[in-house]
CSV table of C-alpha atoms in Angstrom, one decimal:
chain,number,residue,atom,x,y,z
A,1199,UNK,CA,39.3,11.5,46.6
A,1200,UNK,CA,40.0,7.8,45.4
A,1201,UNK,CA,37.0,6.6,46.8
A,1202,UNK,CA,35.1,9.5,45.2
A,1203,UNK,CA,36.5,9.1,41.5
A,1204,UNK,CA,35.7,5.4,42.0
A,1205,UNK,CA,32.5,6.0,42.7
A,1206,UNK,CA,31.7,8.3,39.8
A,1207,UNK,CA,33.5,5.3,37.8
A,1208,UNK,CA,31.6,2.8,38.9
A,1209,UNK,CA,28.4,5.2,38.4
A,1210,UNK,CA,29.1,5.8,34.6
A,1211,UNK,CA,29.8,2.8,34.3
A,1212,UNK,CA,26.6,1.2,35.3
A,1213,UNK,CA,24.8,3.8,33.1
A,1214,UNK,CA,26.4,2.9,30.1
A,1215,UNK,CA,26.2,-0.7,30.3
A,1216,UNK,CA,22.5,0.0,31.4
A,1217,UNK,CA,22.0,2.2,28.2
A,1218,UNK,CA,23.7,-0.4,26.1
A,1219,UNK,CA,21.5,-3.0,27.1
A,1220,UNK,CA,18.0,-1.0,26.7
A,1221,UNK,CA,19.2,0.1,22.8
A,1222,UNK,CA,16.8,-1.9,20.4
A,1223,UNK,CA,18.8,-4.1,17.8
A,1224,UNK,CA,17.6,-5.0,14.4
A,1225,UNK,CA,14.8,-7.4,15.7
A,1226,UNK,CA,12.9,-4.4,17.3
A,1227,UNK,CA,12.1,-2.9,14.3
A,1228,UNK,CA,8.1,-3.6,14.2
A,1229,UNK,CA,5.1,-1.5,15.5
A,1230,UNK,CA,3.3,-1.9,18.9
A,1231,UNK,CA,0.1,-1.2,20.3
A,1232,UNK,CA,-1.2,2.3,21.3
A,1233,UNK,CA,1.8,3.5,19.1
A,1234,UNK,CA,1.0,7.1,17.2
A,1235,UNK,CA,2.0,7.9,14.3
A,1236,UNK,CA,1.9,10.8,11.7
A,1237,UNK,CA,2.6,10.4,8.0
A,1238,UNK,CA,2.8,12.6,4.6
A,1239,UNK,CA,3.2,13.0,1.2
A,1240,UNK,CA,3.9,16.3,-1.3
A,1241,UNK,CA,3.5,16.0,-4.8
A,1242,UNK,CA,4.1,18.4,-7.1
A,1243,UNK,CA,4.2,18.4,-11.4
A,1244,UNK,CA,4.5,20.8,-14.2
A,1245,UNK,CA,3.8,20.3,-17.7
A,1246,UNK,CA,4.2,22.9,-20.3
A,1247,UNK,CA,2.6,21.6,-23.6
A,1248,UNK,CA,3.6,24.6,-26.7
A,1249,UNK,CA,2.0,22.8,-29.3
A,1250,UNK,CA,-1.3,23.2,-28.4
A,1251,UNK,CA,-0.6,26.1,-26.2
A,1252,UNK,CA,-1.5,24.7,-22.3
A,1253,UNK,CA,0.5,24.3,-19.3
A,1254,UNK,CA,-0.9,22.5,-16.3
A,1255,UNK,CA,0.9,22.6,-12.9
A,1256,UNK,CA,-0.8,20.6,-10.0
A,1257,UNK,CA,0.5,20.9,-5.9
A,1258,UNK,CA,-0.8,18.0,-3.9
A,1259,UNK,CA,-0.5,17.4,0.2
A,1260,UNK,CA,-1.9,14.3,2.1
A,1261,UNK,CA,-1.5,14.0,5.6
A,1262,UNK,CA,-2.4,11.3,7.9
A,1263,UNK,CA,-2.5,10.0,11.7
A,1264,UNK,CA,-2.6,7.0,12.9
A,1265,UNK,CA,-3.0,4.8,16.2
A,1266,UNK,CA,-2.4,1.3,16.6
A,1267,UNK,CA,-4.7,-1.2,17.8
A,1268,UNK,CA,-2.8,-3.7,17.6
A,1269,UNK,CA,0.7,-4.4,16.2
A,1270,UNK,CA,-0.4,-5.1,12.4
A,1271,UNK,CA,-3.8,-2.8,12.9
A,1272,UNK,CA,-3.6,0.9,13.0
A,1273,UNK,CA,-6.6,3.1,12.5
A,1274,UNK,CA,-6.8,7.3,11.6
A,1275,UNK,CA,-7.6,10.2,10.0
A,1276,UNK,CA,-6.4,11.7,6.6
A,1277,UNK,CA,-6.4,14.4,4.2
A,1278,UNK,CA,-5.6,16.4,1.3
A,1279,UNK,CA,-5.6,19.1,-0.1
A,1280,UNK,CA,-4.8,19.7,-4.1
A,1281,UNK,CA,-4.0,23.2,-6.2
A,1282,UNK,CA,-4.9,22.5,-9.7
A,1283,UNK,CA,-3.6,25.4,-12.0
A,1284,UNK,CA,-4.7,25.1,-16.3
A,1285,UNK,CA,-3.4,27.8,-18.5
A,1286,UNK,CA,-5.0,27.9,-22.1
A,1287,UNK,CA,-3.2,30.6,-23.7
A,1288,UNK,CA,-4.9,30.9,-27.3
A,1289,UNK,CA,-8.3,32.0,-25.1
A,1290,UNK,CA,-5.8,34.0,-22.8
A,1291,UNK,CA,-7.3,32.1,-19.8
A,1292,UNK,CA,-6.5,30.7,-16.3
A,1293,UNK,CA,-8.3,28.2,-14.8
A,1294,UNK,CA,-7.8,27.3,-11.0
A,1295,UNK,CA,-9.3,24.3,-8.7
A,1296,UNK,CA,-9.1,24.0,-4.8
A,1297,UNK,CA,-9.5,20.9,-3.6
A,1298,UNK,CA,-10.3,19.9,0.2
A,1299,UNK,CA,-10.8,16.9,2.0
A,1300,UNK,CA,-11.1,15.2,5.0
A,1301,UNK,CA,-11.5,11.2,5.8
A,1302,UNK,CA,-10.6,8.6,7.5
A,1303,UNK,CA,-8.0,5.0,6.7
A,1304,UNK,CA,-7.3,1.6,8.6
A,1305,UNK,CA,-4.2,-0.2,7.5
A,1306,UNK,CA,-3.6,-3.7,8.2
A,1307,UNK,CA,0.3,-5.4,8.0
A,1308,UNK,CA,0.1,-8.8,6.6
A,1309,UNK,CA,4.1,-9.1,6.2
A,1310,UNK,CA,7.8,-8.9,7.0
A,1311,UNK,CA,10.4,-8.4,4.7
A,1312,UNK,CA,13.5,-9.3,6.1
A,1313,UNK,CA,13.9,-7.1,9.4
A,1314,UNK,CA,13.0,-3.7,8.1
A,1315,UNK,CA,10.6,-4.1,5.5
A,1316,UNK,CA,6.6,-4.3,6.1
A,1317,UNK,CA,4.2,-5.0,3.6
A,1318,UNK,CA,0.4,-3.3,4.1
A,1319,UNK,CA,-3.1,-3.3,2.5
A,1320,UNK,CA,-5.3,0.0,3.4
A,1321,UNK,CA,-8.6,1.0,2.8
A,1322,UNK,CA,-9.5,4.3,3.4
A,1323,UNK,CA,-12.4,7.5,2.5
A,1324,UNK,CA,-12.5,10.7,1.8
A,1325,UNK,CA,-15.2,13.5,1.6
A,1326,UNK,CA,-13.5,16.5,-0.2
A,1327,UNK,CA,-14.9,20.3,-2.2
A,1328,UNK,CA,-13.2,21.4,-5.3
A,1329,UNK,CA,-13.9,25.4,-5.7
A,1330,UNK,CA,-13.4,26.3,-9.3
A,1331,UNK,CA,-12.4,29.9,-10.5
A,1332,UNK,CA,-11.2,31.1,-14.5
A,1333,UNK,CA,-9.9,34.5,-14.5
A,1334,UNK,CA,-9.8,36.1,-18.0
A,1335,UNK,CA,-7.3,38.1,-20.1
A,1336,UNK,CA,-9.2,41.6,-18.2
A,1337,UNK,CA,-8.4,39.8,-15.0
A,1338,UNK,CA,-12.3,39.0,-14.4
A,1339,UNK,CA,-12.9,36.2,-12.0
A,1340,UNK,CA,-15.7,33.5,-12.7
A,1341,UNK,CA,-16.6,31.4,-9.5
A,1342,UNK,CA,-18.2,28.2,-11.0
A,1343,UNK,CA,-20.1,25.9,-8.7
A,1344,UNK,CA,-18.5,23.7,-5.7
A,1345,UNK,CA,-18.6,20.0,-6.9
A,1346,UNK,CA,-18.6,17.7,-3.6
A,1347,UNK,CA,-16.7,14.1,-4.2
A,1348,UNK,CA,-16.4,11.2,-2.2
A,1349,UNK,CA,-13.4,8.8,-2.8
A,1350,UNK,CA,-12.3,5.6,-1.3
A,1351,UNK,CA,-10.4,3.1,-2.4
A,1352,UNK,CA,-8.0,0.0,-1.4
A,1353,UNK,CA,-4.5,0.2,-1.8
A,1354,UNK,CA,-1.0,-1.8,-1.3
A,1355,UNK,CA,2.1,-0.1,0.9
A,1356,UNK,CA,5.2,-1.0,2.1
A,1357,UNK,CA,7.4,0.5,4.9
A,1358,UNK,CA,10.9,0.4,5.4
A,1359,UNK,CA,12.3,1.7,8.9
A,1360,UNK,CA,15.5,3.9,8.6
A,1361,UNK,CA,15.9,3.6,12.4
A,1362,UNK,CA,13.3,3.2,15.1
A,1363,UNK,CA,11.0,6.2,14.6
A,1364,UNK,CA,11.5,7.2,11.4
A,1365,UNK,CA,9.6,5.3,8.4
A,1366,UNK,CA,9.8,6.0,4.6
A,1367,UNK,CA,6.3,4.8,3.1
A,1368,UNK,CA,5.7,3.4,-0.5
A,1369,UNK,CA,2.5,3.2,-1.8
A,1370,UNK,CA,2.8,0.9,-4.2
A,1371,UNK,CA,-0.8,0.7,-6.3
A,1372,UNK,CA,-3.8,1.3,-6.1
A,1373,UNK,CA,-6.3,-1.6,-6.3
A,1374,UNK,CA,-9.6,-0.7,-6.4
A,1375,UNK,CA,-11.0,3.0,-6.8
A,1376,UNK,CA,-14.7,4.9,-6.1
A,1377,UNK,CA,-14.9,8.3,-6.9
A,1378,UNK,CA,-18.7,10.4,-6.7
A,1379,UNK,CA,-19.2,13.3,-7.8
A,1380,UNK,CA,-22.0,16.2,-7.5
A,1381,UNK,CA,-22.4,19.5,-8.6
A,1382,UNK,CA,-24.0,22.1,-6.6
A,1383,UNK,CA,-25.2,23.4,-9.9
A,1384,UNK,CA,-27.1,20.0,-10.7
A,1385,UNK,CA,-27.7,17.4,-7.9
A,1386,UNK,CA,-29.6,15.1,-10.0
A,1387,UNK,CA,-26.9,14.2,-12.5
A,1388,UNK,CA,-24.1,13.0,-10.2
A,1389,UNK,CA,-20.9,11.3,-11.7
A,1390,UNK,CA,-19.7,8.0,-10.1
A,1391,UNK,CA,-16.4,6.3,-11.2
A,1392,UNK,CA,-15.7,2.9,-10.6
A,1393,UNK,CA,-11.8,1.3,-11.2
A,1394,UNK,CA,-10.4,-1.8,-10.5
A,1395,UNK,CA,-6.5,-2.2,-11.3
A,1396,UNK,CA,-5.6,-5.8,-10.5
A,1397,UNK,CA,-2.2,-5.7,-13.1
A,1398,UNK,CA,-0.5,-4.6,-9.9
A,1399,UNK,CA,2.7,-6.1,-10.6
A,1400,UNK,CA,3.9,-4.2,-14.0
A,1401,UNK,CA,3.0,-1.3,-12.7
A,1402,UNK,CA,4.2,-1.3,-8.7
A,1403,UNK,CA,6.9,1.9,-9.3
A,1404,UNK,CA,4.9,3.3,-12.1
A,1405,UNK,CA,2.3,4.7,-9.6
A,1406,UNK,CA,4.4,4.7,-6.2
A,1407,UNK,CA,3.8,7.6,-3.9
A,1408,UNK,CA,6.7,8.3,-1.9
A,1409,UNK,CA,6.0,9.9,1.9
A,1410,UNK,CA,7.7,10.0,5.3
A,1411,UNK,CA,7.0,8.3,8.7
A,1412,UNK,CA,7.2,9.3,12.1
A,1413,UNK,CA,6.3,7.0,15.0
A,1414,UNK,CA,5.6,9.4,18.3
């Protein structure tokens, strides 16, 4: 019986050392190749104005998945997909916009912050249909024309790792911006939107989007 105990002693002890030793510290924070990982956002605002009569609620959801190339390059795919809801009640009329889209992203890390922090540029597209419908005070439906977009656009993140797997993502500002648009109605007189927003610094948490991190 002694010999037996000693032996399951000895047993759990080896296993815990051996689990102690393979635990990463601090300095394994960090990304490697062929890592996965899957990412999101949900945004949501309300805005009620009774002075002119109009209230505008919008419902946003963007998610991504990535794969690492290397351990600052990680390549994927994204979406998004956007509820757009504009009451006008002095025509007694609701106006409604879907909005899908599908792209893809690569993100580059170009800097540590101390051991949990990671600084990244990305650069990413997106080819999307918004559906349009206005109901009436009689509860008549108008479908309007599909208007196709493309968007891309360059932008500046940062990650910071609450424990090995789990990552909350800022994205800090948008740099530059490209939006097209064409109406099924009209092909011929497409809209095209070009911003550049190089102020970056006065305006890092004025346009952060907050979103969650999982590395599989």
């Amino acid at each position: 019986m002694k010999k037996l105990l000693f032996s399951i002693l000895l047993s759990s002890s080896f296993f815990v050392a051996n689990a102690q030793s393979t635990t990463p510290s601090d300095d394994a924070f960090g990304f490697l190749p062929e890592e996965v990982f899957i990412e999101g956002n949900l945004s949501f605002s309300s805005h009620n104005d009774q002075t002119i009569e109009v209230k505008t609620t919008e419902f946003s959801v963007n998610p991504k998945a990535g794969y690492f190339i290397t351990d600052a390059l990680a390549v994927g795919l994204q979406g998004n997909y956007t509820l757009s809801k504009y009451t006008e009640r002095d025509v007694d009329a609701d106006v409604e916009s879907n909005t899908y889209a599908g792209g893809v992203f690569a993100r580059y890390y170009f800097l540590e912050i101390g051991k949990r922090f990671f600084t990244y540029t990305e650069i990413g597209g997106t080819y999307g249909l918004t559906e349009t419908s206005i109901t009436d005070s009689e509860g008549v439906t108008d479908n309007l024309d599909g208007i196709n977009t493309i968007n891309s656009g360059l932008s500046l993140g940062l990650n910071y790792f609450v424990n090995q797997n789990i990552i909350i993502s800022f994205t800090l500002s948008d740099l530059v911006t490209y939006n097209y648009k064409m109406s099924k109605a009209d092909e011929s007189k497409p809209i095209e939107t070009i911003t550049a927003d190089l102020n970056i610094i006065n305006n890092f948490f004025q346009t952060a989007k907050f979103g969650v991190m999982f590395l599989l």
